């Protein structure tokens, strides 16, 4: 296991002093250390991995130095465009060190949304022509790998990736506070209020992470069917676009999107599409704890921007910002749609929170069978 402080010191010694990316569960200790120990100007938690690659490129253009971009392997897709059309050796030749968490590593148990991504992670880098190493958990071997990495970065001036397996880094607990820990609503309590205030016919599109797991368990708690829920267990940031398309194709069916602040920020332009199309049967609810809660609690910028103002500018018909159960209940009673509700919640989840016992295919088939009868 690599000591976080040791790894960070090696980066600094090689003059890698700027960090950007999207937090990942396998990199949460590294991300937490960076958040706590790097100057604000030298660390930007990006809204998506493509933006992180662009931020890294801008840093190199301004300083001539090598930046580090961290991400989960599921985020490679977001980063492909700037990596190939900006940083590539056939274009601008911009060096950057990519630190990539390897979810879905072959022969290791993981969630279904990571299986294919895990299988193709290395081949994706092969296809892009980006050299990589699978980071050793032995510090002596790590030093040799970093020397290979830096030699490439300095000679070729193009990206190099270090792929990180589970439990490679030592533990580090984030000390920075990101939101009001005394918020009266947890995410699970907010979702409970939402489903109890909704009609029995309404369908839900829930974002990846804890929200989908909590929605599934709440259906179990109240002996409700799961066929009205589409659990977007992957594809972070795309739940609202899924919900929009379903709402437009099924105008007589009420549709609610349960989103997170990190997910909403990742593809913020989706709100513009909702506002432009104005579906009269769609609610977009963002549960905002100002953190990437499912992958270590690193902060988002959602506490520093006006999501409700953005929704208003995009053209949502009605907008609410709520902090309490009573305020949420009032907002849920509003029939003006498209409706945007930002719910301020606290971080964290139940320690005994389970996982859906339905496969993604079973979830999809049940959901499609239910909405098929709606026009």
XYZ file of C-alpha atoms in Angstrom:
375
model
C 0.000 0.000 0.000
C 1.310 3.439 -0.946
C 1.407 6.088 1.744
C -0.545 9.120 0.530
C 1.990 11.595 1.900
C 4.828 9.707 0.170
C 3.035 9.740 -3.190
C 2.154 13.420 -2.913
C 5.747 14.312 -2.024
C 6.991 12.445 -5.093
C 4.626 14.450 -7.280
C 5.771 17.734 -5.755
C 9.436 16.779 -6.168
C 8.761 16.332 -9.882
C 7.145 19.780 -9.953
C 3.597 18.458 -10.357
C 1.802 21.081 -8.292
C -1.592 21.518 -9.988
C -4.442 19.048 -9.538
C -7.870 18.816 -11.110
C -10.448 16.122 -11.731
C -13.640 14.449 -10.578
C -13.471 12.473 -7.295
C -13.531 8.673 -7.419
C -14.144 6.087 -4.708
C -10.829 4.301 -5.402
C -8.989 7.625 -5.293
C -10.931 9.107 -2.387
C -7.948 9.078 -0.019
C -5.736 10.771 -2.608
C -8.491 13.271 -3.456
C -9.077 14.030 0.231
C -5.362 14.620 0.794
C -5.199 16.982 -2.175
C -8.282 18.852 -0.953
C -6.780 19.340 2.504
C -3.143 20.013 1.575
C -3.094 21.954 -1.698
C -3.562 25.684 -2.156
C -6.945 26.647 -3.568
C -5.426 28.055 -6.761
C -3.664 24.741 -7.395
C -6.674 22.424 -7.062
C -9.939 22.568 -8.971
C -12.587 19.868 -8.510
C -13.983 19.936 -12.029
C -17.623 19.489 -13.046
C -16.635 16.691 -15.446
C -13.515 14.920 -16.642
C -13.396 16.678 -20.022
C -13.398 20.030 -18.265
C -10.607 18.743 -16.020
C -8.458 17.883 -19.042
C -9.077 21.365 -20.446
C -8.195 22.971 -17.104
C -4.992 20.946 -17.036
C -4.151 22.046 -20.575
C -4.735 25.678 -19.664
C -2.443 25.323 -16.664
C 0.326 23.918 -18.860
C -0.112 26.697 -21.427
C 0.181 29.297 -18.668
C 3.096 27.779 -16.743
C 4.868 25.194 -18.879
C 4.491 22.747 -15.979
C 2.884 19.281 -15.861
C -0.590 19.032 -14.257
C -2.311 15.968 -12.786
C -5.861 14.963 -13.740
C -7.667 12.426 -11.539
C -10.799 10.529 -12.504
C -12.690 7.254 -12.287
C -12.303 5.129 -15.419
C -15.984 5.778 -16.165
C -14.955 9.372 -16.779
C -12.566 8.503 -19.610
C -15.467 8.958 -22.022
C -15.942 12.566 -20.922
C -12.213 13.214 -21.344
C -11.692 11.615 -24.787
C -12.413 14.778 -26.786
C -9.856 17.111 -25.140
C -7.338 14.287 -24.776
C -7.436 13.520 -28.519
C -8.287 16.883 -30.087
C -6.282 19.118 -27.751
C -3.533 17.306 -25.822
C -2.628 14.642 -28.397
C 0.764 14.527 -30.098
C -0.846 15.165 -33.485
C -2.407 18.392 -32.233
C -0.911 20.608 -29.472
C 1.235 18.046 -27.585
C 0.199 18.965 -24.049
C 1.593 16.779 -21.241
C -0.556 15.772 -18.287
C -0.427 12.960 -15.761
C -3.717 11.025 -15.625
C -4.509 9.197 -12.375
C -7.375 6.803 -13.117
C -9.317 4.674 -10.623
C -9.921 1.182 -12.060
C -13.505 0.319 -11.188
C -14.698 -2.995 -12.621
C -11.212 -4.487 -12.678
C -11.516 -7.921 -14.330
C -12.037 -10.833 -11.913
C -12.942 -8.425 -9.100
C -16.515 -8.043 -7.839
C -18.014 -4.634 -8.572
C -21.281 -2.931 -9.480
C -22.810 -3.794 -12.887
C -22.273 -0.337 -14.353
C -18.516 -0.767 -13.973
C -18.109 -4.207 -15.555
C -17.670 -3.227 -19.209
C -15.738 -0.071 -18.374
C -13.346 -2.148 -16.291
C -12.797 -4.629 -19.105
C -11.934 -1.982 -21.681
C -10.010 0.550 -19.557
C -6.546 -0.485 -20.726
C -7.623 -1.021 -24.328
C -9.136 2.480 -24.415
C -5.742 3.962 -23.616
C -4.158 1.660 -26.194
C -6.618 2.905 -28.810
C -6.002 6.547 -27.902
C -2.251 5.997 -28.029
C -1.816 7.127 -24.423
C 0.857 5.058 -22.626
C -0.039 3.798 -19.157
C 1.137 1.757 -16.201
C -0.904 -0.033 -13.549
C 0.319 1.648 -10.380
C 2.108 -0.704 -7.992
C 1.191 -0.756 -4.315
C 4.896 -1.113 -3.490
C 6.581 2.235 -2.930
C 9.945 1.145 -4.396
C 8.240 -0.019 -7.590
C 6.155 3.153 -7.605
C 9.305 5.273 -7.730
C 10.469 3.399 -10.825
C 7.038 3.798 -12.454
C 7.008 7.526 -11.750
C 10.442 7.862 -13.342
C 9.127 6.140 -16.492
C 6.067 8.367 -16.447
C 7.992 11.625 -16.079
C 10.529 10.623 -18.711
C 7.676 10.243 -21.206
C 5.959 13.463 -20.168
C 9.121 15.509 -20.572
C 10.294 13.880 -23.812
C 7.000 13.467 -25.686
C 4.932 16.290 -24.159
C 1.796 14.121 -24.288
C -0.449 12.522 -21.624
C 0.558 9.477 -19.578
C -1.843 7.451 -17.393
C -1.383 5.671 -14.084
C -4.210 3.182 -13.485
C -5.025 2.642 -9.817
C -6.461 -0.562 -8.374
C -8.587 -0.779 -5.243
C -6.682 -0.364 -1.934
C -3.533 0.997 -3.590
C -3.365 4.089 -1.359
C -3.264 4.337 2.420
C -6.274 5.753 4.236
C -6.754 9.489 4.655
C -9.857 11.123 6.139
C -11.045 14.390 4.626
C -10.988 17.118 7.274
C -12.439 19.974 5.220
C -16.103 20.757 5.844
C -18.236 21.155 2.755
C -21.778 21.834 3.919
C -23.998 22.462 6.940
C -23.878 19.227 8.894
C -26.978 20.369 10.846
C -29.266 20.417 7.830
C -32.596 18.968 8.903
C -32.999 16.650 5.912
C -31.000 13.625 4.917
C -31.092 12.496 1.299
C -33.060 9.385 2.228
C -35.634 11.373 4.214
C -36.040 13.798 1.317
C -36.584 10.937 -1.154
C -39.122 9.404 1.246
C -41.085 12.659 1.336
C -40.954 12.854 -2.465
C -42.305 9.372 -3.156
C -44.990 9.605 -0.456
C -46.219 12.914 -1.892
C -46.365 11.552 -5.443
C -49.154 9.775 -7.261
C -49.062 5.997 -7.539
C -48.720 6.293 -11.322
C -45.695 8.628 -11.369
C -42.332 7.352 -12.609
C -38.931 8.230 -11.199
C -35.547 8.548 -12.863
C -32.877 8.542 -10.151
C -29.246 9.526 -10.496
C -26.306 7.225 -9.863
C -24.950 6.600 -6.387
C -26.738 6.624 -3.045
C -29.940 8.187 -4.385
C -30.830 5.130 -6.473
C -29.933 2.761 -3.632
C -32.091 4.718 -1.188
C -35.017 4.909 -3.613
C -34.890 1.134 -4.030
C -34.829 0.522 -0.269
C -37.675 2.955 0.364
C -39.845 1.094 -2.139
C -39.093 -2.050 -0.140
C -39.887 -0.298 3.139
C -43.350 0.760 1.964
C -44.074 -2.446 -0.006
C -44.162 -0.511 -3.270
C -43.394 -1.900 -6.711
C -40.093 -1.077 -8.396
C -41.469 -0.971 -11.926
C -42.018 2.800 -11.847
C -38.349 3.563 -11.138
C -35.448 3.692 -13.570
C -32.274 3.527 -11.495
C -29.535 5.274 -13.460
C -26.757 3.313 -11.761
C -24.106 4.729 -14.135
C -24.013 7.627 -16.620
C -23.483 10.334 -14.021
C -25.119 13.603 -15.013
C -27.495 12.127 -17.573
C -30.552 11.285 -15.450
C -32.256 14.594 -16.276
C -31.867 14.010 -20.029
C -33.330 10.521 -19.660
C -36.240 12.034 -17.744
C -36.767 14.771 -20.339
C -36.960 12.340 -23.243
C -39.368 10.039 -21.395
C -41.543 13.002 -20.408
C -41.737 14.234 -24.011
C -42.625 10.788 -25.384
C -45.189 10.087 -22.643
C -46.922 13.457 -22.086
C -49.749 11.917 -20.022
C -47.325 10.339 -17.550
C -45.897 12.313 -14.622
C -42.097 12.045 -14.505
C -39.767 12.997 -11.654
C -35.987 13.152 -11.908
C -34.131 12.746 -8.610
C -30.746 14.330 -9.226
C -27.649 15.159 -7.183
C -25.661 18.375 -7.124
C -22.485 16.784 -8.538
C -24.485 15.027 -11.236
C -26.437 18.157 -12.175
C -23.216 20.160 -12.452
C -21.520 17.515 -14.584
C -23.849 18.152 -17.540
C -25.489 21.419 -16.609
C -26.537 22.084 -20.197
C -29.266 19.464 -19.830
C -31.229 21.996 -17.787
C -31.263 24.294 -20.812
C -32.846 21.526 -22.891
C -35.550 20.985 -20.261
C -36.264 24.701 -20.073
C -36.417 25.031 -23.851
C -38.815 22.093 -24.344
C -40.892 22.870 -21.240
C -42.490 19.452 -20.642
C -45.662 19.981 -18.614
C -45.239 16.620 -16.846
C -41.654 16.828 -15.489
C -40.257 17.599 -12.040
C -36.492 18.000 -11.674
C -35.388 17.663 -8.049
C -31.738 18.279 -7.132
C -30.678 16.973 -3.716
C -27.803 19.293 -2.820
C -25.342 18.427 -0.050
C -22.514 20.337 -1.758
C -20.451 17.163 -1.934
C -19.508 14.138 -4.024
C -20.973 12.092 -1.195
C -20.763 8.619 -2.751
C -17.020 8.818 -3.439
C -15.524 10.347 -0.312
C -17.307 13.622 0.392
C -15.091 16.006 -1.574
C -16.842 19.350 -2.114
C -18.735 20.453 -5.182
C -19.295 24.094 -6.114
C -23.051 23.723 -5.721
C -23.044 25.787 -2.539
C -21.404 28.711 -4.300
C -23.689 29.039 -7.315
C -27.398 29.710 -7.753
C -28.891 26.519 -9.202
C -32.389 27.958 -8.865
C -31.299 31.043 -10.767
C -29.881 28.833 -13.515
C -33.148 26.886 -13.698
C -35.070 30.157 -13.911
C -32.835 31.418 -16.711
C -33.247 28.123 -18.566
C -37.008 28.480 -18.578
C -38.399 26.161 -15.885
C -41.932 27.271 -15.062
C -41.653 27.107 -11.277
C -38.610 27.025 -8.975
C -38.176 26.276 -5.269
C -35.250 26.234 -2.846
C -36.104 24.269 0.296
C -34.341 23.221 3.500
C -37.064 21.598 5.611
C -39.610 18.821 5.283
C -42.438 21.349 5.440
C -40.959 23.503 2.673
C -40.401 20.403 0.533
C -44.002 19.299 0.987
C -45.243 22.702 -0.198
C -42.995 22.584 -3.280
C -44.103 19.045 -4.122
C -47.718 20.223 -4.134
C -47.086 22.679 -6.979
C -48.455 21.399 -10.296
C -46.695 23.989 -12.482
C -44.183 22.194 -14.657
C -41.435 21.870 -15.612
C -40.821 22.252 -11.901
C -37.348 22.646 -10.367
C -36.773 21.955 -6.682
C -33.378 22.318 -5.020
C -33.366 20.527 -1.669
C -30.602 21.396 0.763
C -29.606 18.186 2.553
C -26.851 17.004 4.874
C -24.061 14.634 3.906
C -23.972 10.932 4.695
C -26.148 7.840 4.533
C -27.182 4.869 6.636
C -24.293 2.502 7.320
C -26.535 -0.494 6.588
C -27.826 0.870 3.279
C -28.290 -2.017 0.884
C -28.071 -2.324 -2.880
C -30.763 -3.152 -5.450
C -31.306 -6.895 -5.862
C -32.575 -6.443 -9.424
C -30.214 -6.496 -12.395
C -30.125 -3.472 -14.717
C -31.873 -5.534 -17.410
C -34.633 -6.557 -14.988
C -35.039 -2.918 -13.952
C -35.207 -1.740 -17.573
C -37.714 -4.391 -18.678
C -40.053 -3.784 -15.737
C -39.900 -0.023 -16.283
C -40.580 -0.287 -20.019
C -43.489 -2.678 -19.421
C -45.046 -0.149 -17.064
C -44.739 2.950 -19.257
C -45.703 1.103 -22.447
C -49.409 1.594 -21.678
C -49.050 5.375 -21.422
C -49.485 7.670 -24.409
